[in-house]
Amino acid sequence: MYWRWEMPKDPSLITNVIRRLRFDNDEMTQEQLAKAVGVTRQTILALEANRYTPSLDLAFRIARLFDKNLEEVFCYQDHATESDSAPD
Amino acid sequence: MNFLSNFSNRELNIWAHLLIDVGVAAYYYSKVWAISGGGLDANLMELVRVVVKIIIFTIVFAIIIFGAINLRGEEKPDERDYRIEAKANNIAYVTLVIGVVLIMSQLFLNELGMAYWNMDQDNFITLTPVVIGHLLLGALILASVAKSISQLVLYRRDVLAVGNA
């Protein structure tokens, strides 16, 4: 078993493929997506840059809009799990 | 005017709040300083006149500036706005607590200095109720400014990060 003493700086990070999904859906604009899910364009901007973690409610609304499962749109990257499972 | 399109309505509203806070504070304290002849212990009746002027000016200015901003279309706040506001409220609360603690410690230091260290009263700010009121108002304005600045920083940080990406 491999243990790391130090805490990861960013223990969790949720990334997403919203930008790609927008382009796959008739090049939907950020403004259109924002209106469809009921947030501001700035929030979509922050989401696409992985600067903002959405609430579950918003995450589900975005996933359903693109007719996808939650995990097809959002990806949870656990740093600790990644480093534990990494080959020695 | 084109550079304004880079800002959301929410950011412009916060800028307006910040402008009003700083403007009101600058006008109020300059008037207090002038009335009291270089101090904070101003005549109450004259102060009331200044405060009434400030209230009227603030209402008129707020109607004009917030009206102009919202002409671009109203923006409903979303979850990110609420989250940023909550963070900014925390920062404002801490700022307010620090301000109040500093004022209280000044009160205690005044008493201690005069009672135990034989210090002259000229070494301290004379803390009459009016002066304490001015200082508390200053702490409130400072907390409001801290809230606006932290909101602006939190909004811009995301936008700049996207720009650098």
PDB file of C-alpha atoms in Angstrom:
ATOM      1  CA  MET A   1       0.000   0.000   0.000  1.00  0.00           C
ATOM      2  CA  TYR A   2       1.353   3.414  -0.942  1.00  0.00           C
ATOM      3  CA  TRP A   3       0.583   6.282   1.416  1.00  0.00           C
ATOM      4  CA  ARG A   4       1.122   9.946   0.774  1.00  0.00           C
ATOM      5  CA  TRP A   5       1.453  12.084   3.851  1.00  0.00           C
ATOM      6  CA  GLU A   6       0.757  15.450   2.224  1.00  0.00           C
ATOM      7  CA  MET A   7      -2.785  16.532   1.531  1.00  0.00           C
ATOM      8  CA  PRO A   8      -3.555  17.257  -2.107  1.00  0.00           C
ATOM      9  CA  LYS A   9      -3.957  20.984  -2.709  1.00  0.00           C
ATOM     10  CA  ASP A  10      -7.213  20.505  -4.559  1.00  0.00           C
ATOM     11  CA  PRO A  11      -8.860  17.301  -3.284  1.00  0.00           C
ATOM     12  CA  SER A  12     -11.663  17.269  -5.817  1.00  0.00           C
ATOM     13  CA  LEU A  13     -12.126  18.758  -9.224  1.00  0.00           C
ATOM     14  CA  ILE A  14     -15.182  18.507 -11.385  1.00  0.00           C
ATOM     15  CA  THR A  15     -14.458  18.921 -15.050  1.00  0.00           C
ATOM     16  CA  ASN A  16     -17.005  18.959 -17.848  1.00  0.00           C
ATOM     17  CA  VAL A  17     -17.488  18.737 -21.592  1.00  0.00           C
ATOM     18  CA  ILE A  18     -20.113  21.443 -21.876  1.00  0.00           C
ATOM     19  CA  ARG A  19     -18.191  23.375 -24.523  1.00  0.00           C
ATOM     20  CA  ARG A  20     -17.973  20.308 -26.800  1.00  0.00           C
ATOM     21  CA  LEU A  21     -21.629  19.460 -26.231  1.00  0.00           C
ATOM     22  CA  ARG A  22     -22.616  23.001 -27.181  1.00  0.00           C
ATOM     23  CA  PHE A  23     -20.755  22.754 -30.462  1.00  0.00           C
ATOM     24  CA  ASP A  24     -22.212  19.319 -31.152  1.00  0.00           C
ATOM     25  CA  ASN A  25     -25.686  20.786 -30.653  1.00  0.00           C
ATOM     26  CA  ASP A  26     -25.835  23.159 -33.618  1.00  0.00           C
ATOM     27  CA  GLU A  27     -23.124  25.368 -32.156  1.00  0.00           C
ATOM     28  CA  MET A  28     -25.351  26.528 -29.351  1.00  0.00           C
ATOM     29  CA  THR A  29     -24.106  29.805 -27.842  1.00  0.00           C
ATOM     30  CA  GLN A  30     -23.314  30.296 -24.172  1.00  0.00           C
ATOM     31  CA  GLU A  31     -26.196  32.755 -24.015  1.00  0.00           C
ATOM     32  CA  GLN A  32     -28.661  30.187 -25.393  1.00  0.00           C
ATOM     33  CA  LEU A  33     -27.467  27.515 -22.970  1.00  0.00           C
ATOM     34  CA  ALA A  34     -27.619  29.963 -20.074  1.00  0.00           C
ATOM     35  CA  LYS A  35     -31.215  30.883 -20.912  1.00  0.00           C
ATOM     36  CA  ALA A  36     -32.211  27.232 -21.346  1.00  0.00           C
ATOM     37  CA  VAL A  37     -30.936  26.210 -17.905  1.00  0.00           C
ATOM     38  CA  GLY A  38     -31.812  29.467 -16.123  1.00  0.00           C
ATOM     39  CA  VAL A  39     -28.420  30.926 -15.243  1.00  0.00           C
ATOM     40  CA  THR A  40     -26.336  33.860 -16.444  1.00  0.00           C
ATOM     41  CA  ARG A  41     -23.845  33.627 -19.314  1.00  0.00           C
ATOM     42  CA  GLN A  42     -21.038  34.340 -16.837  1.00  0.00           C
ATOM     43  CA  THR A  43     -21.923  31.165 -14.961  1.00  0.00           C
ATOM     44  CA  ILE A  44     -21.644  29.085 -18.151  1.00  0.00           C
ATOM     45  CA  LEU A  45     -18.326  30.832 -18.865  1.00  0.00           C
ATOM     46  CA  ALA A  46     -17.036  29.915 -15.391  1.00  0.00           C
ATOM     47  CA  LEU A  47     -18.327  26.345 -15.715  1.00  0.00           C
ATOM     48  CA  GLU A  48     -16.600  25.766 -19.055  1.00  0.00           C
ATOM     49  CA  ALA A  49     -13.339  27.068 -17.602  1.00  0.00           C
ATOM     50  CA  ASN A  50     -13.730  24.664 -14.652  1.00  0.00           C
ATOM     51  CA  ARG A  51     -13.729  27.658 -12.339  1.00  0.00           C
ATOM     52  CA  TYR A  52     -17.094  26.859 -10.811  1.00  0.00           C
ATOM     53  CA  THR A  53     -18.629  23.676  -9.451  1.00  0.00           C
ATOM     54  CA  PRO A  54     -22.359  23.642 -10.191  1.00  0.00           C
ATOM     55  CA  SER A  55     -25.060  22.550  -7.783  1.00  0.00           C
ATOM     56  CA  LEU A  56     -26.546  19.092  -8.422  1.00  0.00           C
ATOM     57  CA  ASP A  57     -29.717  20.797  -9.606  1.00  0.00           C
ATOM     58  CA  LEU A  58     -27.880  22.802 -12.278  1.00  0.00           C
ATOM     59  CA  ALA A  59     -25.728  19.810 -13.255  1.00  0.00           C
ATOM     60  CA  PHE A  60     -28.847  17.697 -13.877  1.00  0.00           C
ATOM     61  CA  ARG A  61     -30.529  20.503 -15.851  1.00  0.00           C
ATOM     62  CA  ILE A  62     -27.506  20.804 -18.143  1.00  0.00           C
ATOM     63  CA  ALA A  63     -27.182  17.045 -18.601  1.00  0.00           C
ATOM     64  CA  ARG A  64     -30.899  16.645 -19.397  1.00  0.00           C
ATOM     65  CA  LEU A  65     -30.778  19.534 -21.869  1.00  0.00           C
ATOM     66  CA  PHE A  66     -28.142  17.634 -23.885  1.00  0.00           C
ATOM     67  CA  ASP A  67     -29.994  14.349 -23.292  1.00  0.00           C
ATOM     68  CA  LYS A  68     -27.005  12.839 -21.466  1.00  0.00           C
ATOM     69  CA  ASN A  69     -26.314  11.165 -18.156  1.00  0.00           C
ATOM     70  CA  LEU A  70     -24.686  13.261 -15.482  1.00  0.00           C
ATOM     71  CA  GLU A  71     -21.356  11.430 -15.777  1.00  0.00           C
ATOM     72  CA  GLU A  72     -21.245  11.904 -19.530  1.00  0.00           C
ATOM     73  CA  VAL A  73     -21.187  15.660 -18.960  1.00  0.00           C
ATOM     74  CA  PHE A  74     -19.355  15.998 -15.641  1.00  0.00           C
ATOM     75  CA  CYS A  75     -16.320  14.096 -14.484  1.00  0.00           C
ATOM     76  CA  TYR A  76     -15.194  13.887 -10.889  1.00  0.00           C
ATOM     77  CA  GLN A  77     -11.414  13.658 -10.639  1.00  0.00           C
ATOM     78  CA  ASP A  78     -10.281  12.399  -7.278  1.00  0.00           C
ATOM     79  CA  HIS A  79      -6.576  13.294  -6.949  1.00  0.00           C
ATOM     80  CA  ALA A  80      -5.933  10.940  -4.049  1.00  0.00           C
ATOM     81  CA  THR A  81      -7.527   7.978  -5.848  1.00  0.00           C
ATOM     82  CA  GLU A  82      -5.541   8.727  -8.998  1.00  0.00           C
ATOM     83  CA  SER A  83      -2.220   8.799  -7.171  1.00  0.00           C
ATOM     84  CA  ASP A  84      -3.077   5.645  -5.165  1.00  0.00           C
ATOM     85  CA  SER A  85      -3.925   3.689  -8.285  1.00  0.00           C
ATOM     86  CA  ALA A  86      -0.920   4.957 -10.236  1.00  0.00           C
ATOM     87  CA  PRO A  87       1.673   2.231 -11.027  1.00  0.00           C
ATOM     88  CA  ASP A  88       4.903   2.363  -8.958  1.00  0.00           C
TER      89      ASP A  88
ATOM     90  CA  MET B   1     -19.116  52.730 -23.752  1.00  0.00           C
ATOM     91  CA  ASN B   2     -18.034  49.552 -25.538  1.00  0.00           C
ATOM     92  CA  PHE B   3     -15.884  48.389 -22.635  1.00  0.00           C
ATOM     93  CA  LEU B   4     -19.037  48.292 -20.471  1.00  0.00           C
ATOM     94  CA  SER B   5     -20.277  45.337 -22.523  1.00  0.00           C
ATOM     95  CA  ASN B   6     -17.525  43.261 -20.870  1.00  0.00           C
ATOM     96  CA  PHE B   7     -19.311  43.684 -17.541  1.00  0.00           C
ATOM     97  CA  SER B   8     -22.500  41.934 -16.512  1.00  0.00           C
ATOM     98  CA  ASN B   9     -25.370  43.982 -15.067  1.00  0.00           C
ATOM     99  CA  ARG B  10     -24.594  42.512 -11.673  1.00  0.00           C
ATOM    100  CA  GLU B  11     -20.996  43.754 -11.832  1.00  0.00           C
ATOM    101  CA  LEU B  12     -22.146  47.222 -12.914  1.00  0.00           C
ATOM    102  CA  ASN B  13     -24.629  47.293 -10.015  1.00  0.00           C
ATOM    103  CA  ILE B  14     -21.815  46.441  -7.606  1.00  0.00           C
ATOM    104  CA  TRP B  15     -19.587  49.149  -9.128  1.00  0.00           C
ATOM    105  CA  ALA B  16     -22.449  51.640  -8.608  1.00  0.00           C
ATOM    106  CA  HIS B  17     -22.817  50.525  -4.975  1.00  0.00           C
ATOM    107  CA  LEU B  18     -19.085  50.950  -4.467  1.00  0.00           C
ATOM    108  CA  LEU B  19     -19.142  54.408  -6.053  1.00  0.00           C
ATOM    109  CA  ILE B  20     -22.028  55.478  -3.805  1.00  0.00           C
ATOM    110  CA  ASP B  21     -20.314  54.117  -0.670  1.00  0.00           C
ATOM    111  CA  VAL B  22     -17.010  55.852  -1.412  1.00  0.00           C
ATOM    112  CA  GLY B  23     -18.722  59.081  -2.512  1.00  0.00           C
ATOM    113  CA  VAL B  24     -20.943  59.228   0.563  1.00  0.00           C
ATOM    114  CA  ALA B  25     -18.028  58.490   2.906  1.00  0.00           C
ATOM    115  CA  ALA B  26     -15.786  61.113   1.272  1.00  0.00           C
ATOM    116  CA  TYR B  27     -18.502  63.791   1.344  1.00  0.00           C
ATOM    117  CA  TYR B  28     -19.678  62.968   4.884  1.00  0.00           C
ATOM    118  CA  TYR B  29     -16.250  62.925   6.522  1.00  0.00           C
ATOM    119  CA  SER B  30     -15.032  66.012   4.661  1.00  0.00           C
ATOM    120  CA  LYS B  31     -18.135  67.883   5.870  1.00  0.00           C
ATOM    121  CA  VAL B  32     -17.704  66.600   9.441  1.00  0.00           C
ATOM    122  CA  TRP B  33     -14.058  67.664   9.354  1.00  0.00           C
ATOM    123  CA  ALA B  34     -15.012  71.134   8.084  1.00  0.00           C
ATOM    124  CA  ILE B  35     -17.889  71.615  10.566  1.00  0.00           C
ATOM    125  CA  SER B  36     -15.854  70.552  13.585  1.00  0.00           C
ATOM    126  CA  GLY B  37     -12.809  72.543  12.487  1.00  0.00           C
ATOM    127  CA  GLY B  38     -10.439  69.656  11.926  1.00  0.00           C
ATOM    128  CA  GLY B  39     -11.878  66.919  14.094  1.00  0.00           C
ATOM    129  CA  LEU B  40     -14.818  64.570  14.342  1.00  0.00           C
ATOM    130  CA  ASP B  41     -16.826  66.152  17.164  1.00  0.00           C
ATOM    131  CA  ALA B  42     -19.258  68.131  15.000  1.00  0.00           C
ATOM    132  CA  ASN B  43     -22.429  69.983  15.960  1.00  0.00           C
ATOM    133  CA  LEU B  44     -25.381  67.580  15.835  1.00  0.00           C
ATOM    134  CA  MET B  45     -27.858  69.907  14.105  1.00  0.00           C
ATOM    135  CA  GLU B  46     -25.389  70.658  11.328  1.00  0.00           C
ATOM    136  CA  LEU B  47     -24.699  66.954  11.024  1.00  0.00           C
ATOM    137  CA  VAL B  48     -28.398  66.224  10.573  1.00  0.00           C
ATOM    138  CA  ARG B  49     -28.459  68.713   7.682  1.00  0.00           C
ATOM    139  CA  VAL B  50     -25.498  66.932   6.052  1.00  0.00           C
ATOM    140  CA  VAL B  51     -27.130  63.521   6.519  1.00  0.00           C
ATOM    141  CA  VAL B  52     -30.429  64.687   4.973  1.00  0.00           C
ATOM    142  CA  LYS B  53     -28.501  66.103   1.986  1.00  0.00           C
ATOM    143  CA  ILE B  54     -26.654  62.797   1.588  1.00  0.00           C
ATOM    144  CA  ILE B  55     -29.867  60.763   1.751  1.00  0.00           C
ATOM    145  CA  ILE B  56     -31.556  62.893  -0.938  1.00  0.00           C
ATOM    146  CA  PHE B  57     -28.462  62.854  -3.170  1.00  0.00           C
ATOM    147  CA  THR B  58     -28.066  59.085  -2.756  1.00  0.00           C
ATOM    148  CA  ILE B  59     -31.699  58.373  -3.639  1.00  0.00           C
ATOM    149  CA  VAL B  60     -31.567  60.556  -6.799  1.00  0.00           C
ATOM    150  CA  PHE B  61     -28.165  59.152  -7.863  1.00  0.00           C
ATOM    151  CA  ALA B  62     -29.297  55.564  -7.206  1.00  0.00           C
ATOM    152  CA  ILE B  63     -32.487  55.998  -9.267  1.00  0.00           C
ATOM    153  CA  ILE B  64     -30.501  57.424 -12.201  1.00  0.00           C
ATOM    154  CA  ILE B  65     -27.567  55.013 -12.173  1.00  0.00           C
ATOM    155  CA  PHE B  66     -29.444  51.778 -11.363  1.00  0.00           C
ATOM    156  CA  GLY B  67     -32.124  52.770 -13.888  1.00  0.00           C
ATOM    157  CA  ALA B  68     -29.458  53.279 -16.567  1.00  0.00           C
ATOM    158  CA  ILE B  69     -27.815  49.935 -15.781  1.00  0.00           C
ATOM    159  CA  ASN B  70     -31.074  48.001 -15.843  1.00  0.00           C
ATOM    160  CA  LEU B  71     -32.033  49.548 -19.205  1.00  0.00           C
ATOM    161  CA  ARG B  72     -29.783  46.854 -20.702  1.00  0.00           C
ATOM    162  CA  GLY B  73     -32.250  44.276 -19.402  1.00  0.00           C
ATOM    163  CA  GLU B  74     -32.780  42.794 -15.989  1.00  0.00           C
ATOM    164  CA  GLU B  75     -30.625  39.849 -14.932  1.00  0.00           C
ATOM    165  CA  LYS B  76     -31.984  37.410 -12.385  1.00  0.00           C
ATOM    166  CA  PRO B  77     -29.351  36.262  -9.886  1.00  0.00           C
ATOM    167  CA  ASP B  78     -28.414  32.599 -10.171  1.00  0.00           C
ATOM    168  CA  GLU B  79     -26.711  30.148  -7.801  1.00  0.00           C
ATOM    169  CA  ARG B  80     -23.208  31.447  -8.572  1.00  0.00           C
ATOM    170  CA  ASP B  81     -24.291  35.002  -7.768  1.00  0.00           C
ATOM    171  CA  TYR B  82     -25.687  33.832  -4.425  1.00  0.00           C
ATOM    172  CA  ARG B  83     -22.498  31.883  -3.671  1.00  0.00           C
ATOM    173  CA  ILE B  84     -20.287  34.886  -4.468  1.00  0.00           C
ATOM    174  CA  GLU B  85     -22.554  37.114  -2.396  1.00  0.00           C
ATOM    175  CA  ALA B  86     -22.292  34.716   0.549  1.00  0.00           C
ATOM    176  CA  LYS B  87     -18.475  34.781   0.361  1.00  0.00           C
ATOM    177  CA  ALA B  88     -18.505  38.576   0.121  1.00  0.00           C
ATOM    178  CA  ASN B  89     -20.871  38.777   3.109  1.00  0.00           C
ATOM    179  CA  ASN B  90     -18.402  36.694   5.141  1.00  0.00           C
ATOM    180  CA  ILE B  91     -15.573  39.071   4.249  1.00  0.00           C
ATOM    181  CA  ALA B  92     -17.755  42.104   5.070  1.00  0.00           C
ATOM    182  CA  TYR B  93     -18.696  40.559   8.421  1.00  0.00           C
ATOM    183  CA  VAL B  94     -15.051  39.983   9.346  1.00  0.00           C
ATOM    184  CA  THR B  95     -14.208  43.560   8.317  1.00  0.00           C
ATOM    185  CA  LEU B  96     -17.052  44.911  10.448  1.00  0.00           C
ATOM    186  CA  VAL B  97     -15.971  42.852  13.468  1.00  0.00           C
ATOM    187  CA  ILE B  98     -12.365  44.076  13.115  1.00  0.00           C
ATOM    188  CA  GLY B  99     -13.609  47.684  12.894  1.00  0.00           C
ATOM    189  CA  VAL B 100     -15.809  47.359  15.991  1.00  0.00           C
ATOM    190  CA  VAL B 101     -13.055  45.610  17.962  1.00  0.00           C
ATOM    191  CA  LEU B 102     -10.589  48.392  17.042  1.00  0.00           C
ATOM    192  CA  ILE B 103     -13.058  51.043  18.228  1.00  0.00           C
ATOM    193  CA  MET B 104     -13.681  49.132  21.463  1.00  0.00           C
ATOM    194  CA  SER B 105      -9.975  48.657  22.073  1.00  0.00           C
ATOM    195  CA  GLN B 106      -9.481  52.402  21.565  1.00  0.00           C
ATOM    196  CA  LEU B 107     -12.095  52.983  24.307  1.00  0.00           C
ATOM    197  CA  PHE B 108     -10.261  50.649  26.683  1.00  0.00           C
ATOM    198  CA  LEU B 109      -6.850  52.059  25.789  1.00  0.00           C
ATOM    199  CA  ASN B 110      -8.103  55.576  26.552  1.00  0.00           C
ATOM    200  CA  GLU B 111      -9.176  54.547  30.028  1.00  0.00           C
ATOM    201  CA  LEU B 112      -6.117  52.408  30.709  1.00  0.00           C
ATOM    202  CA  GLY B 113      -3.709  55.033  29.427  1.00  0.00           C
ATOM    203  CA  MET B 114      -5.131  57.756  31.611  1.00  0.00           C
ATOM    204  CA  ALA B 115      -5.663  55.608  34.716  1.00  0.00           C
ATOM    205  CA  TYR B 116      -2.469  53.551  34.839  1.00  0.00           C
ATOM    206  CA  TRP B 117       0.127  55.041  32.547  1.00  0.00           C
ATOM    207  CA  ASN B 118      -0.455  58.716  33.452  1.00  0.00           C
ATOM    208  CA  MET B 119      -0.871  59.589  29.814  1.00  0.00           C
ATOM    209  CA  ASP B 120      -2.287  62.901  28.748  1.00  0.00           C
ATOM    210  CA  GLN B 121      -5.736  62.911  27.130  1.00  0.00           C
ATOM    211  CA  ASP B 122      -4.194  64.672  24.115  1.00  0.00           C
ATOM    212  CA  ASN B 123      -2.509  61.379  23.230  1.00  0.00           C
ATOM    213  CA  PHE B 124      -5.876  59.848  22.315  1.00  0.00           C
ATOM    214  CA  ILE B 125      -8.865  60.568  20.139  1.00  0.00           C
ATOM    215  CA  THR B 126     -11.497  62.013  22.482  1.00  0.00           C
ATOM    216  CA  LEU B 127     -14.283  59.485  22.232  1.00  0.00           C
ATOM    217  CA  THR B 128     -17.529  61.342  22.707  1.00  0.00           C
ATOM    218  CA  PRO B 129     -20.753  59.543  21.667  1.00  0.00           C
ATOM    219  CA  VAL B 130     -20.768  61.528  18.385  1.00  0.00           C
ATOM    220  CA  VAL B 131     -17.186  60.513  17.580  1.00  0.00           C
ATOM    221  CA  ILE B 132     -17.979  56.862  18.370  1.00  0.00           C
ATOM    222  CA  GLY B 133     -20.972  57.189  16.036  1.00  0.00           C
ATOM    223  CA  HIS B 134     -18.702  58.484  13.236  1.00  0.00           C
ATOM    224  CA  LEU B 135     -16.228  55.669  13.793  1.00  0.00           C
ATOM    225  CA  LEU B 136     -18.984  53.027  13.795  1.00  0.00           C
ATOM    226  CA  LEU B 137     -20.405  54.516  10.597  1.00  0.00           C
ATOM    227  CA  GLY B 138     -16.885  54.318   9.143  1.00  0.00           C
ATOM    228  CA  ALA B 139     -16.703  50.627  10.098  1.00  0.00           C
ATOM    229  CA  LEU B 140     -20.069  50.000   8.405  1.00  0.00           C
ATOM    230  CA  ILE B 141     -19.004  51.787   5.219  1.00  0.00           C
ATOM    231  CA  LEU B 142     -15.696  49.919   5.235  1.00  0.00           C
ATOM    232  CA  ALA B 143     -17.554  46.604   5.545  1.00  0.00           C
ATOM    233  CA  SER B 144     -19.822  47.570   2.634  1.00  0.00           C
ATOM    234  CA  VAL B 145     -16.790  48.562   0.526  1.00  0.00           C
ATOM    235  CA  ALA B 146     -15.071  45.280   1.431  1.00  0.00           C
ATOM    236  CA  LYS B 147     -18.190  43.380   0.290  1.00  0.00           C
ATOM    237  CA  SER B 148     -18.345  45.186  -3.060  1.00  0.00           C
ATOM    238  CA  ILE B 149     -14.608  44.792  -3.738  1.00  0.00           C
ATOM    239  CA  SER B 150     -14.600  41.093  -2.884  1.00  0.00           C
ATOM    240  CA  GLN B 151     -17.629  40.505  -5.139  1.00  0.00           C
ATOM    241  CA  LEU B 152     -15.911  42.328  -8.006  1.00  0.00           C
ATOM    242  CA  VAL B 153     -12.697  40.374  -7.482  1.00  0.00           C
ATOM    243  CA  LEU B 154     -14.558  37.045  -7.381  1.00  0.00           C
ATOM    244  CA  TYR B 155     -16.473  37.828 -10.595  1.00  0.00           C
ATOM    245  CA  ARG B 156     -13.412  39.152 -12.463  1.00  0.00           C
ATOM    246  CA  ARG B 157     -11.173  36.298 -11.311  1.00  0.00           C
ATOM    247  CA  ASP B 158     -13.285  33.826 -13.300  1.00  0.00           C
ATOM    248  CA  VAL B 159     -13.455  36.044 -16.364  1.00  0.00           C
ATOM    249  CA  LEU B 160      -9.678  36.676 -16.327  1.00  0.00           C
ATOM    250  CA  ALA B 161      -9.012  32.968 -15.859  1.00  0.00           C
ATOM    251  CA  VAL B 162     -11.084  32.224 -18.957  1.00  0.00           C
ATOM    252  CA  GLY B 163      -9.211  34.927 -20.859  1.00  0.00           C
ATOM    253  CA  ASN B 164      -5.870  33.367 -19.923  1.00  0.00           C
ATOM    254  CA  ALA B 165      -6.991  29.816 -20.675  1.00  0.00           C
TER     255      ALA B 165
END
